Coordinates of C-alpha atoms in Angstrom, one line a residue:
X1 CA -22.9 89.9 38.9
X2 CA -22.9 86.9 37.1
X3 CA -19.7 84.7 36.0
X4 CA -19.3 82.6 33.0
X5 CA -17.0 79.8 31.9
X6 CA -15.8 79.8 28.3
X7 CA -16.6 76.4 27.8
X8 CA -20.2 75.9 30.0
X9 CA -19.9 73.2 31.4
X10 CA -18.0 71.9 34.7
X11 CA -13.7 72.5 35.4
X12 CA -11.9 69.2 34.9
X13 CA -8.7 69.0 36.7
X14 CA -5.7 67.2 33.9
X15 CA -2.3 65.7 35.4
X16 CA 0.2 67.1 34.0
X17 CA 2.8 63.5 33.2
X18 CA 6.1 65.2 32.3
X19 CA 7.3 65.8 35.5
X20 CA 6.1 62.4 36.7
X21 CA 8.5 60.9 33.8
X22 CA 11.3 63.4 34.1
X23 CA 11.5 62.2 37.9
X24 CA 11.2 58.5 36.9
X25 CA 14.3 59.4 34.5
X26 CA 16.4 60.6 37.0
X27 CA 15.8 57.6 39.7
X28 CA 16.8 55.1 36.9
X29 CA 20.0 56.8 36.4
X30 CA 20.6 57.2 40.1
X31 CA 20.2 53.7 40.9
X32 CA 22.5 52.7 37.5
X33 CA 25.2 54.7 38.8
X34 CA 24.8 53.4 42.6
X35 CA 25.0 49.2 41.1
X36 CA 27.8 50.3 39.1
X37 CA 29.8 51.8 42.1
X38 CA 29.3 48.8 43.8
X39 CA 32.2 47.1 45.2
X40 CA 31.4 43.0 44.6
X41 CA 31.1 41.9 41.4
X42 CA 29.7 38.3 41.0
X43 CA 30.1 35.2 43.5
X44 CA 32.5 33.7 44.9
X45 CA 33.4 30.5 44.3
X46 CA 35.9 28.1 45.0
X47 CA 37.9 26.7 41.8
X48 CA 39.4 23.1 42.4
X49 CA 42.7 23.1 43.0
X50 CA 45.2 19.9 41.3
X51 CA 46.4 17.7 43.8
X52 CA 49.6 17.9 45.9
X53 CA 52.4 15.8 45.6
X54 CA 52.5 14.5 49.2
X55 CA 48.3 13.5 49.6
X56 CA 48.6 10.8 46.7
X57 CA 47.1 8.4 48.4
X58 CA 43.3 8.2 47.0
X59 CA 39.9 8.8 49.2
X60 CA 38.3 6.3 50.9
X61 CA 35.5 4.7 49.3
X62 CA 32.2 6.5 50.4
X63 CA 29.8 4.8 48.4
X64 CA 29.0 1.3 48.4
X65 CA 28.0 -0.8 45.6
X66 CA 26.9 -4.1 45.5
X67 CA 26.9 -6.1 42.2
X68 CA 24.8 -8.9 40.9
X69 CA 26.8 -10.5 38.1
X70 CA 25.6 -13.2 36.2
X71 CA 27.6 -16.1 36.1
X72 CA 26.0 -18.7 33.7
X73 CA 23.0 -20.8 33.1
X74 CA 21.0 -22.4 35.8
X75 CA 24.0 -20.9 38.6
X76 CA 23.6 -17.9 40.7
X77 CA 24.5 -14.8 39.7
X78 CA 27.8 -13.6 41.8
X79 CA 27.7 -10.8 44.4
X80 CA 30.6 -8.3 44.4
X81 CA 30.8 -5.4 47.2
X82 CA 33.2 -2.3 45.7
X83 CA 35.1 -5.2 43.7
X84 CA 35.3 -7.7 46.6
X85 CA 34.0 -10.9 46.0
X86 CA 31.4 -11.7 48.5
X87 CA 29.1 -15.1 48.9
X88 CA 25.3 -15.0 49.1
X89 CA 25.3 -16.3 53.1
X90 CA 28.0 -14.0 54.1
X91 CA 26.6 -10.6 52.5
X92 CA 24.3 -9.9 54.9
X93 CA 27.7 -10.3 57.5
X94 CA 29.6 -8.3 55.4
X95 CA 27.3 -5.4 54.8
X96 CA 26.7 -5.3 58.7
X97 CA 30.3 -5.2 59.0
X98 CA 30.4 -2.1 56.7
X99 CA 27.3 0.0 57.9
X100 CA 27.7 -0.4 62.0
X101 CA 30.0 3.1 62.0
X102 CA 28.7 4.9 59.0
X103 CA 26.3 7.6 59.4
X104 CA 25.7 7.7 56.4
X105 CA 23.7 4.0 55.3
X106 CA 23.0 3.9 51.4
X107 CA 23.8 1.6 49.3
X108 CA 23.5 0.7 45.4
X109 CA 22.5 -2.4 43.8
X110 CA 23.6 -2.9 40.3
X111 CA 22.4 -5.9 38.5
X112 CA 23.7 -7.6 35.1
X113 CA 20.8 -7.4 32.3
X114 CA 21.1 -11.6 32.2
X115 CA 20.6 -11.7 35.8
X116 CA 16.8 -12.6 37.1
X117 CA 15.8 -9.9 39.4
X118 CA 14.6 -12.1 42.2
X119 CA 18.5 -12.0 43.0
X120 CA 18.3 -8.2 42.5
X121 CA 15.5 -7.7 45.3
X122 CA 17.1 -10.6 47.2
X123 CA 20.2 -8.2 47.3
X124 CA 17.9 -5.5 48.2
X125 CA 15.9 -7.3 51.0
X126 CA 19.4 -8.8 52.5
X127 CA 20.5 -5.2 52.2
X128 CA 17.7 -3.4 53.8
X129 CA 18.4 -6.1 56.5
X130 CA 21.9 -5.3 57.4
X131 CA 21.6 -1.9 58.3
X132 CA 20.8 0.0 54.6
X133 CA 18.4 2.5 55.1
X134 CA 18.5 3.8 51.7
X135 CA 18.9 1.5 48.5
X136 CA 19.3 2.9 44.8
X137 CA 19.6 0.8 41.7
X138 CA 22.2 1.4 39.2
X139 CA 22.1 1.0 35.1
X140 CA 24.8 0.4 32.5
X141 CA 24.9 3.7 30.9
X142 CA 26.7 2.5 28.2
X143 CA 26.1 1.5 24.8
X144 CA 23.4 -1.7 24.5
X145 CA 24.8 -4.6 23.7
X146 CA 23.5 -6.3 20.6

């Protein structure tokens, strides 16, 4: 006895894909419906609240910036700490005084476009000398001036 394909030649085995993508249907609806039962929406996050009446008083200053103002022709520029006026030879005393019992040492140097800036990295080097570990430099953000 003898058997016979119809076709002659050798069986090929073919996947059969719709059950493959009637499965993957049902998982994507599954996991739809188990994010949309899900309790937490979002993140939370704290909104600022206004002030109370009773803590008026404003924050101490954290930041410290020192400002090299020019002041003229042929005079050095002046030096201002937060708004305080401060002499060349007692800035380095001054910024001591400041940084002994922060933990936090970084200061700012903002300098006047007039003003040379061998003052600016004087303020810088006298800075670095008090105690600064950090030094940024500040612009004018504003419009130029003509």
């Amino acid at each position: 006895m003898a058997f016979s394909t119809a076709g002659g030649g050798p069986l090929r085995a073919e996947i059969n894909i719709t059950p493959m993508i009637d499965v993957l249907l049902v998982l994507i609806i599954v996991f739809m419906v188990v994010v949309s039962m899900s309790d937490e929406k979002g993140l939370q996050a704290q909104i600022p609240q206004p002030p109370t009446k009773e803590n008026s008083a404003p924050p101490p200053v954290r930041t410290i910036v020192i400002q090299v103002a020019w002041s003229g022709d042929k005079q050095p520029p002046g030096l201002k700490i937060n708004e305080e006026n401060v002499s060349w030879d007692k800035l380095h005393d001054r910024l001591f005084d400041i940084f002994k019992q922060r933990a936090e040492r970084i200061a700012f140097v903002k300098g006047d476009d007039d003003v040379a800036f061998q003052y600016v990295a004087d303020a810088i080097s006298i800075a670095r000398n008090s105690g600064v570990e950090r030094v940024g430099l500040l612009t004018n953000t504003g419009p130029e001036r003509p």
